[in-house]
PDB file of C-alpha atoms in Angstrom:
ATOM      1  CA  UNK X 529      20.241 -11.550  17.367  1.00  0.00           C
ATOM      2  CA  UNK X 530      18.094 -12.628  20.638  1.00  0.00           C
ATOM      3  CA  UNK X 531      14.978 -10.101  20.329  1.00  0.00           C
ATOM      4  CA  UNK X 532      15.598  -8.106  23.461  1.00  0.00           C
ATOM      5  CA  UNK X 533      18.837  -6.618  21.423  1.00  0.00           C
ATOM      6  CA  UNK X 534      16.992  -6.062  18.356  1.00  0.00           C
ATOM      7  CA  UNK X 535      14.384  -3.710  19.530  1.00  0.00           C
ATOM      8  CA  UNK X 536      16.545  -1.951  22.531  1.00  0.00           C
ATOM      9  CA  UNK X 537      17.091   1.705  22.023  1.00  0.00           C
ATOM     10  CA  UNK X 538      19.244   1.453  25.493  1.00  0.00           C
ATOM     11  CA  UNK X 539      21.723   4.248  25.269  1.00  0.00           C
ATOM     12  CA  UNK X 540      20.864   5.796  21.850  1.00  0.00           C
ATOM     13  CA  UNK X 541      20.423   9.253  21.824  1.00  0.00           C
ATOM     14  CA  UNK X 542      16.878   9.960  20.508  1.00  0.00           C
ATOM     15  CA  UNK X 543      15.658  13.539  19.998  1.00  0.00           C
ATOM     16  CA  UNK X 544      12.192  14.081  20.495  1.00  0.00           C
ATOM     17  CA  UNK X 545      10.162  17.558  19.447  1.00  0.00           C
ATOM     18  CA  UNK X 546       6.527  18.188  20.619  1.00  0.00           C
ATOM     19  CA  UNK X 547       7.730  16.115  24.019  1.00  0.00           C
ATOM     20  CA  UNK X 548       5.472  19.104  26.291  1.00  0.00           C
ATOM     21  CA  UNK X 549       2.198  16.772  26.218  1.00  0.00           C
ATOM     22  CA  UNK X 550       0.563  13.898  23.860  1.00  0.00           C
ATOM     23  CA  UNK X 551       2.046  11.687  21.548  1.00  0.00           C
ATOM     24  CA  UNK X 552       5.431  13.270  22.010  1.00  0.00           C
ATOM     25  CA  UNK X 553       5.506  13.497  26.031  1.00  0.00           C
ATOM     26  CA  UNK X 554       4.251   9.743  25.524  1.00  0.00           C
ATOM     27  CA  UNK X 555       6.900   9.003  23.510  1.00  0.00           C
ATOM     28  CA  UNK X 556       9.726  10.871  25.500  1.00  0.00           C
ATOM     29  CA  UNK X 557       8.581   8.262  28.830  1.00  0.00           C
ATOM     30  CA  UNK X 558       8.591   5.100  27.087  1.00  0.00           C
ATOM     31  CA  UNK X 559      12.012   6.196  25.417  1.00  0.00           C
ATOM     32  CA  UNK X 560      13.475   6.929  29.247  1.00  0.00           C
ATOM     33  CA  UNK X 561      11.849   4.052  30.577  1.00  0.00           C
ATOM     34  CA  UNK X 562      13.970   1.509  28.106  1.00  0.00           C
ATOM     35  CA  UNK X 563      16.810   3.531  28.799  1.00  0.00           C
ATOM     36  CA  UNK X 564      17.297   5.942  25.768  1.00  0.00           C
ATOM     37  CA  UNK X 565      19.034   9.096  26.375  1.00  0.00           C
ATOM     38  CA  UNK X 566      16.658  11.375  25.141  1.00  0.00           C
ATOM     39  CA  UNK X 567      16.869  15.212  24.520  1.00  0.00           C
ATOM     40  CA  UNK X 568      13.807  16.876  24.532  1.00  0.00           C
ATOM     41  CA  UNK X 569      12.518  20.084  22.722  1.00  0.00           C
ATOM     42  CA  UNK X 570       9.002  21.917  23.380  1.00  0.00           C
ATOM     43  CA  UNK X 571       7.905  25.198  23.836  1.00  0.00           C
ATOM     44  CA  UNK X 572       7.092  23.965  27.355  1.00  0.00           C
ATOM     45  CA  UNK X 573       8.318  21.610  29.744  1.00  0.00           C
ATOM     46  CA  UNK X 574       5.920  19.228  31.049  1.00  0.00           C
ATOM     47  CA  UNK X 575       4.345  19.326  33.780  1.00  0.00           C
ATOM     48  CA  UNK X 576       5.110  15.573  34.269  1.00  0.00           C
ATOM     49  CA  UNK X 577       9.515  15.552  35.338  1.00  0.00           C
ATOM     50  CA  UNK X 578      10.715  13.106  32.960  1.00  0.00           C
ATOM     51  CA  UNK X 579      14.516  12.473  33.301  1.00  0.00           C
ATOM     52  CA  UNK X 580      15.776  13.836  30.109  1.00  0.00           C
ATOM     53  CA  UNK X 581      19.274  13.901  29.422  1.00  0.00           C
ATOM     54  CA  UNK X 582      18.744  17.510  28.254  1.00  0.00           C
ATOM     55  CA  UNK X 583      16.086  19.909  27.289  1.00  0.00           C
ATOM     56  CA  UNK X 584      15.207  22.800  24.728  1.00  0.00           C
ATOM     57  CA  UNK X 585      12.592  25.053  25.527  1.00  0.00           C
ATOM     58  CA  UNK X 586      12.331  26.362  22.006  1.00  0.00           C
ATOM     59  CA  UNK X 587       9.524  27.058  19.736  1.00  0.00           C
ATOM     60  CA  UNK X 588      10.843  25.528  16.785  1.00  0.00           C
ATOM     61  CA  UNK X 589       9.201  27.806  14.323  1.00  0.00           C
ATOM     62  CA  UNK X 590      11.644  30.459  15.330  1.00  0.00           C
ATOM     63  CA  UNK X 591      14.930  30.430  13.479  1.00  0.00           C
ATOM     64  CA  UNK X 592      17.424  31.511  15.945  1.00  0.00           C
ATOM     65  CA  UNK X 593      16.135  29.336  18.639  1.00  0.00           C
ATOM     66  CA  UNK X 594      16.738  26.136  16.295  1.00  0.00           C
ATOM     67  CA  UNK X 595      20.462  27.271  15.551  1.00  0.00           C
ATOM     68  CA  UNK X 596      20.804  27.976  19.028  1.00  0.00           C
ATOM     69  CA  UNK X 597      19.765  24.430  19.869  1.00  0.00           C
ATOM     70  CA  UNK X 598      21.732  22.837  17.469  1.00  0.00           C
ATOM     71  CA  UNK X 599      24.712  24.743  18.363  1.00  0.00           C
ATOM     72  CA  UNK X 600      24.869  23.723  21.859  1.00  0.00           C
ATOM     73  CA  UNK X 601      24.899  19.684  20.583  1.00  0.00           C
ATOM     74  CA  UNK X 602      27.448  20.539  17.973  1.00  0.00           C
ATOM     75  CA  UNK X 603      29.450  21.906  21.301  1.00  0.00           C
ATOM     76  CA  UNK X 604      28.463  18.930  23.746  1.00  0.00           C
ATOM     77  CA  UNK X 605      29.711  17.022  20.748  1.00  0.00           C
ATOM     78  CA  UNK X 606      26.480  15.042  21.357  1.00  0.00           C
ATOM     79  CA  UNK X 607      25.930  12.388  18.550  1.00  0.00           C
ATOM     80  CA  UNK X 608      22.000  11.060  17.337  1.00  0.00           C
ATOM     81  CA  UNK X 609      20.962   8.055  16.729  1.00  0.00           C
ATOM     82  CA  UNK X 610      17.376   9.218  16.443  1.00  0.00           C
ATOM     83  CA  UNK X 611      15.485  12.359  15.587  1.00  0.00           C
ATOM     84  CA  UNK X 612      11.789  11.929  15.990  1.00  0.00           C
ATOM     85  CA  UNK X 613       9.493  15.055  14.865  1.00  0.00           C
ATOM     86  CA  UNK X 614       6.335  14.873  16.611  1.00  0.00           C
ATOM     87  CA  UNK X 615       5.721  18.541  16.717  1.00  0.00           C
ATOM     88  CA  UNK X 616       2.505  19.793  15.226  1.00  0.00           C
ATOM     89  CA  UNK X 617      -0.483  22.416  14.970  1.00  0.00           C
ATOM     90  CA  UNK X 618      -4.177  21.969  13.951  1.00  0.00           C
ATOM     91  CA  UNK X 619      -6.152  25.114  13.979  1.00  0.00           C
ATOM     92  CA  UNK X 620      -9.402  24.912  13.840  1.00  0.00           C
ATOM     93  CA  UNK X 621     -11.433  27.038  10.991  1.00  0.00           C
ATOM     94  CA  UNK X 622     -13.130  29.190  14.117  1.00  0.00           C
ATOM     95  CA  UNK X 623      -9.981  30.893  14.940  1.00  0.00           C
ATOM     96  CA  UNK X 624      -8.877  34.471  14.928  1.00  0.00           C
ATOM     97  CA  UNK X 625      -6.943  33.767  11.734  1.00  0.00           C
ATOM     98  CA  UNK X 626      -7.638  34.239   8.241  1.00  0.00           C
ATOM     99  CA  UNK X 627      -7.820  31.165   5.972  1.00  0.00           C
ATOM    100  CA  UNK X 628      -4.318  31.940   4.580  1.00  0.00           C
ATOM    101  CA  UNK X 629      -2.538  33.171   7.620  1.00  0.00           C
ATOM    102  CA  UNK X 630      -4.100  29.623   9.069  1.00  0.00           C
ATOM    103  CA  UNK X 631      -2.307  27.891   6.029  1.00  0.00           C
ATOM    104  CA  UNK X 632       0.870  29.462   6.669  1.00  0.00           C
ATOM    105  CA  UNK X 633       1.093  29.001   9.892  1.00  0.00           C
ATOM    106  CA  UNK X 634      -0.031  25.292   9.925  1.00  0.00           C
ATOM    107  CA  UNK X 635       2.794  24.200   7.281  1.00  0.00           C
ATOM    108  CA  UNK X 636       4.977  26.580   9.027  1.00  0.00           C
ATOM    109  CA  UNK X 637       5.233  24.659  11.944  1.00  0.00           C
ATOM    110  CA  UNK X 638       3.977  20.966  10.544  1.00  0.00           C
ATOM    111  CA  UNK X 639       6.651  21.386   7.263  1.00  0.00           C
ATOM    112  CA  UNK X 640       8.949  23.613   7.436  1.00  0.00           C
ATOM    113  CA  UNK X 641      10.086  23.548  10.799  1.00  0.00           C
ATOM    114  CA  UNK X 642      10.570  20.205  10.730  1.00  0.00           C
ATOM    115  CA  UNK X 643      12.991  20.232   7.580  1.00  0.00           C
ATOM    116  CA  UNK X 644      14.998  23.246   9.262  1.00  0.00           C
ATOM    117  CA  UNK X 645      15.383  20.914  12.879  1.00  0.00           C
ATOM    118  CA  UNK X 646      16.406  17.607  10.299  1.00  0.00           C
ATOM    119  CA  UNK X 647      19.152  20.147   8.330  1.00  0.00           C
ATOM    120  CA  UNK X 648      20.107  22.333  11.248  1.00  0.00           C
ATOM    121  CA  UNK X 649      21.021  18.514  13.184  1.00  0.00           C
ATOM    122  CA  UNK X 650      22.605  16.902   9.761  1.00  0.00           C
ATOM    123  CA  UNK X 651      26.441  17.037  11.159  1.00  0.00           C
ATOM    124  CA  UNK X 652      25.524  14.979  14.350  1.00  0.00           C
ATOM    125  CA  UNK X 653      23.799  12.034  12.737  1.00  0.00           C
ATOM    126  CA  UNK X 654      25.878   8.919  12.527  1.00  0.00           C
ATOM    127  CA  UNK X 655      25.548   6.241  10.302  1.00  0.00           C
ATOM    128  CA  UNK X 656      22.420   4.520  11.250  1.00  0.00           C
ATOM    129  CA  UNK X 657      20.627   7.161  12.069  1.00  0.00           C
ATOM    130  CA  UNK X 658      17.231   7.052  12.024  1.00  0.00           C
ATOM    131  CA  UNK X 659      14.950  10.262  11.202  1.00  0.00           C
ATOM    132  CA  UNK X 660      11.030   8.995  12.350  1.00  0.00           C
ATOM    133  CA  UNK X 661       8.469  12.286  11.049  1.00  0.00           C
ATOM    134  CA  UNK X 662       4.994  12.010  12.671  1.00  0.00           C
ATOM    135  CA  UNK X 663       2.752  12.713   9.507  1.00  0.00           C
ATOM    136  CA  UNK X 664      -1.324  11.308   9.945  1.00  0.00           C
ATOM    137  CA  UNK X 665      -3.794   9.185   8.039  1.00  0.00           C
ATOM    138  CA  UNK X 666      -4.516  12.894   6.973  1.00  0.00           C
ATOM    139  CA  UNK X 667      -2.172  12.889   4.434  1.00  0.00           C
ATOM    140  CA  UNK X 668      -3.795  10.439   2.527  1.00  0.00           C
ATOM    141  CA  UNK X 669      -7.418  11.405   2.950  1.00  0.00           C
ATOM    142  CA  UNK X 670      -9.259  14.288   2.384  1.00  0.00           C
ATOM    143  CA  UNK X 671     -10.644  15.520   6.101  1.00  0.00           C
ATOM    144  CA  UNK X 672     -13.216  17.869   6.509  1.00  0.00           C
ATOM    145  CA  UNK X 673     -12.823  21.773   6.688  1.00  0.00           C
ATOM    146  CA  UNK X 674      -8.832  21.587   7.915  1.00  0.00           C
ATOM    147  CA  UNK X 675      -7.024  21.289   4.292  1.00  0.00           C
ATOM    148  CA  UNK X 676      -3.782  23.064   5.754  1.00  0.00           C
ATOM    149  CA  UNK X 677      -3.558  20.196   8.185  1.00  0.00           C
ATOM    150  CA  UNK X 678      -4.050  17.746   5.535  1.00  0.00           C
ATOM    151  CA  UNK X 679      -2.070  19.577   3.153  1.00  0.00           C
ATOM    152  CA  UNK X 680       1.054  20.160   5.372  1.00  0.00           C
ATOM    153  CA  UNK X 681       0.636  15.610   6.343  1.00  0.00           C
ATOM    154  CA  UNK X 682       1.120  14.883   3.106  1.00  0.00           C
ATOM    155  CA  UNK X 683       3.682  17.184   2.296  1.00  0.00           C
ATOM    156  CA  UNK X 684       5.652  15.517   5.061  1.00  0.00           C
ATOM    157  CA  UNK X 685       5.426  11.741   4.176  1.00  0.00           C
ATOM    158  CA  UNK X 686       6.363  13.453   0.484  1.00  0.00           C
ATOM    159  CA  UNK X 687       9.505  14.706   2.450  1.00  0.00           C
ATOM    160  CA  UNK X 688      10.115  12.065   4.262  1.00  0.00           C
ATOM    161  CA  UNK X 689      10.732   9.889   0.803  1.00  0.00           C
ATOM    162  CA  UNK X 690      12.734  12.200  -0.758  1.00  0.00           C
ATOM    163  CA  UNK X 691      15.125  12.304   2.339  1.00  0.00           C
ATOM    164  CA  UNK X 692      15.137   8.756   2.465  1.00  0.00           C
ATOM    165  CA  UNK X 693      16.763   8.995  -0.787  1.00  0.00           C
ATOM    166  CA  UNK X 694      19.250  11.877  -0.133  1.00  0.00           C
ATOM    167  CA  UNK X 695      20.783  10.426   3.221  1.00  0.00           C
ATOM    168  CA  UNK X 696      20.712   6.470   2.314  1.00  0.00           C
ATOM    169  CA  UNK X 697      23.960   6.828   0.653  1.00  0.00           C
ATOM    170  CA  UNK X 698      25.055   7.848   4.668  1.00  0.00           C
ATOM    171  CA  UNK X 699      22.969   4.948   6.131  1.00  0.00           C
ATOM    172  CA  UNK X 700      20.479   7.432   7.519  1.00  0.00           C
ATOM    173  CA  UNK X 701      17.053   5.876   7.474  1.00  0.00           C
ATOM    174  CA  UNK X 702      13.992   8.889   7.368  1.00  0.00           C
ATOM    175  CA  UNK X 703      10.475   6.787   7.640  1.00  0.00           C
ATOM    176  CA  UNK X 704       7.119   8.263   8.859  1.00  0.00           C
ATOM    177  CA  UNK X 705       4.602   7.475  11.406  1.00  0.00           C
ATOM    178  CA  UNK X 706       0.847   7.955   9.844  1.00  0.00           C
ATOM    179  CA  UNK X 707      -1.740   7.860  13.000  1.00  0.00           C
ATOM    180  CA  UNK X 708      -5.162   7.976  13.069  1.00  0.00           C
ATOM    181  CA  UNK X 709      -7.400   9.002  15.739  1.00  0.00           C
ATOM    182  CA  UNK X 710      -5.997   9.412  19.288  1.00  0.00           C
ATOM    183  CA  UNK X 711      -6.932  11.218  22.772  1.00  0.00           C
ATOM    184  CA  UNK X 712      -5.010  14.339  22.488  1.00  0.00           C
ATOM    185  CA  UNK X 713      -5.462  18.038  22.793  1.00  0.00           C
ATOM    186  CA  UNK X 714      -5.495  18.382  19.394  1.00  0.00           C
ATOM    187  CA  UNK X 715      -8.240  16.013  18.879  1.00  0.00           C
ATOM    188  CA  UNK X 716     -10.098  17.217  22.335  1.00  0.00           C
ATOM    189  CA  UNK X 717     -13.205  18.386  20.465  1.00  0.00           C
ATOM    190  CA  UNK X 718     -14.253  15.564  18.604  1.00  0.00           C
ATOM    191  CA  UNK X 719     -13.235  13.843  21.148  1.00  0.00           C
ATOM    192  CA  UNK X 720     -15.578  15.371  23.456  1.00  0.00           C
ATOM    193  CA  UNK X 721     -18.213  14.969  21.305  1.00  0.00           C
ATOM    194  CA  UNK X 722     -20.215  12.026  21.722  1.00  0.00           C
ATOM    195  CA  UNK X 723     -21.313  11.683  18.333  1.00  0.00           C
ATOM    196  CA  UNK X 724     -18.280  12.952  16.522  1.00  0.00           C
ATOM    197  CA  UNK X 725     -16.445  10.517  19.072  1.00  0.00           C
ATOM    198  CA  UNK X 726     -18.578   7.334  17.901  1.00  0.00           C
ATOM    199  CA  UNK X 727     -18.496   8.334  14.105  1.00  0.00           C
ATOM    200  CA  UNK X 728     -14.337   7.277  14.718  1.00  0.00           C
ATOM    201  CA  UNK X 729     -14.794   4.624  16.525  1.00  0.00           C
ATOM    202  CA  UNK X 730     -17.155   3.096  14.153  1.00  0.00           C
ATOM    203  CA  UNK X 731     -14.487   4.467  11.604  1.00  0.00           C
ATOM    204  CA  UNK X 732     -12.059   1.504  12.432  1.00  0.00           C
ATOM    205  CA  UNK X 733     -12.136  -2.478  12.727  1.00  0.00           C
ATOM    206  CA  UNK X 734     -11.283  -2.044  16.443  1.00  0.00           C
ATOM    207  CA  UNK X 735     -14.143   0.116  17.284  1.00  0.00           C
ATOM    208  CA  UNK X 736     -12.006   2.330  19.425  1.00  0.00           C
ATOM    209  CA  UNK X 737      -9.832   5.211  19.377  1.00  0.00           C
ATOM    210  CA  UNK X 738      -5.964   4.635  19.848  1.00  0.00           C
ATOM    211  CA  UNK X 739      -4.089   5.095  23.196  1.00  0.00           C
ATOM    212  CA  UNK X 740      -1.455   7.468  22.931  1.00  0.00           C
ATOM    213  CA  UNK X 741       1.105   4.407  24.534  1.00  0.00           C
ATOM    214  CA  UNK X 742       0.145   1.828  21.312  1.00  0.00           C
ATOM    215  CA  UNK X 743       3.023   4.559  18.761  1.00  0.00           C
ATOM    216  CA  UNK X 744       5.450   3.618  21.424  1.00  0.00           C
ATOM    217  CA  UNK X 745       6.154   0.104  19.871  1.00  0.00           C
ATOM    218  CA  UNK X 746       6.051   1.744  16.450  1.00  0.00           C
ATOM    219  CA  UNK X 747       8.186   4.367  17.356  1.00  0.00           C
ATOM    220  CA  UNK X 748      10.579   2.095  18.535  1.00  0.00           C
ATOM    221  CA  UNK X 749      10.773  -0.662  16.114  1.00  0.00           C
ATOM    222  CA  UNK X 750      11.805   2.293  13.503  1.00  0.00           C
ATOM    223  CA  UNK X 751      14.195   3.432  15.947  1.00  0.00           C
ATOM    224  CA  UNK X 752      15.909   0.203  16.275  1.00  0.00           C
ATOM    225  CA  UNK X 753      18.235  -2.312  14.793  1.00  0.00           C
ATOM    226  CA  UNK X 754      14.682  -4.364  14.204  1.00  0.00           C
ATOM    227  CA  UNK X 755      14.285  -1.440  11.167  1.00  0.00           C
ATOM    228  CA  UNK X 756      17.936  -1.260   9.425  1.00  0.00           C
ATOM    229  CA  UNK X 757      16.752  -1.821   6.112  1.00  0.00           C
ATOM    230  CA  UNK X 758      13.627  -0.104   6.361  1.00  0.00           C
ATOM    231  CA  UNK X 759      13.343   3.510   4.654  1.00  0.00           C
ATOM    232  CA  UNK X 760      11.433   5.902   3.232  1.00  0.00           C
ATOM    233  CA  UNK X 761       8.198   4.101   4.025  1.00  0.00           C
ATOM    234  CA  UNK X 762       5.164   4.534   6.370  1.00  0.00           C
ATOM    235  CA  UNK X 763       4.067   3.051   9.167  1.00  0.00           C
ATOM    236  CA  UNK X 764       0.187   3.197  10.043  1.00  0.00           C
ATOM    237  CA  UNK X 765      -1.142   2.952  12.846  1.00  0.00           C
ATOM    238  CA  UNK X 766      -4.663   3.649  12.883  1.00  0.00           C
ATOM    239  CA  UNK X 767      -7.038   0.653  14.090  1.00  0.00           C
ATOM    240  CA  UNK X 768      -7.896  -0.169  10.608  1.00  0.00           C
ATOM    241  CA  UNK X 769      -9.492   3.028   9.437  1.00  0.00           C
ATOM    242  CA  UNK X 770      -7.339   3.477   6.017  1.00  0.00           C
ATOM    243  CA  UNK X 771      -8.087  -0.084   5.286  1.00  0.00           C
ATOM    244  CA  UNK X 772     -11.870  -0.080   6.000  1.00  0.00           C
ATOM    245  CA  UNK X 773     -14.125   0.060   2.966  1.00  0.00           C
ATOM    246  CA  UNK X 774     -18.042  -0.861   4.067  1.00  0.00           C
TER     247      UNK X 774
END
């Protein structure tokens, strides 16, 4: 198969959560730009007007507003090739909440959520899906002062496997995505910190944090033909920072 067939995601419905801002707005505009069909669901639309071919503004957390979403693809009899959860929360020990209440809500939205969106979607995968879940290098390591976060990562890659085994008999493939350090809200205050910024940098083998446009070519090699016998695995992409020792 010539190369430019084996990575296109050219009509292929791909679903994309998170797609308001960062890694999933990033995402949603590379998808559109090689000609996806993509469906987009965020608590907000982005400020950015993307041609979607349709979009949810749900907070996925919510249960109504996931069957509600799911019920109007069942009805447009729309049919996925690719679900890819990049929706996610990191709250930061200085907020209003309680250490608990900060757990909860973290793997609320991180874990559950996710799970409900794959289940709620299962009758409109085909065979071939492909189910990508945005976990983090986070779910390996143990990060400072945010164990919810890391908690709720590794729970995900841990879900991601086990799906991979439950759907393979229907030739659905569920992988995950681990990144490591990117310019995103999320990561805005170390970010913005000079030292806490250089600490990452150093972190790495490429001295740099990642730009949100280098997960588009992993994103899309797991949604394409270029992955059909790849599943429940993980994909890092982190500049070298899990594999650094000295």
């Amino acid at each position: 198969m010539l190369i430019n067939k084996l990575f296109s995601v050219k009509n292929k419905t791909v679903v994309i959560t998170g797609c308001g801002t960062g890694i999933g707005f990033e995402l949603a505009k590379g998808f559109i730009l090689n000609e996806a069909n993509v469906i987009g669901i965020s608590r907000r639309r982005p400020k950015e007007n993307l041609n979607f071919s349709s979009f949810f503004e749900c907070d996925i957390t919510i249960q109504n507003e996931i069957k509600k979403l799911a019920n109007q693809i069942r009805l447009d009899n729309t049919t996925i090739d690719v679900l890819i959860n990049v929706a996610g929360v990191s709250i930061l020990k200085s907020s209003n909440l309680n250490e608990m209440s900060r757990f909860d809500k973290t793997l609320d939205t991180n874990l559950r959520a996710m799970y409900n969106l794959i289940l709620e979607l299962k009758s409109q995968y085909i065979s071939g899906s492909s189910i990508i879940n945005f976990s983090s290098i986070a779910g390996h390591f143990g990060f400072p002062n945010n164990p919810s976060y890391c908690a709720s990562k590794g729970a995900v890659l841990s879900l991601s496997k086990a799906l991979s085994y439950d759907l393979g008999s229907q030739n659905i493939r569920v992988n995950c995505i681990m990144p490591g350090y990117f310019h995103t809200k999320m990561t805005a205050v170390s970010f913005s910190d000079e030292k806490e910024k250089k600490m990452r940098e150093n972190r790495t083998f490429l001295g740099r944090w990642g730009g949100l446009k280098e997960l588009l070519g992993a994103s899309i090699f797991l949604a394409s033909d270029a992955s059909s016998y790849v599943t429940g695995t993980e994909l890092i992409v982190d500049g070298g920072w899990s594999a650094k020792g000295l």
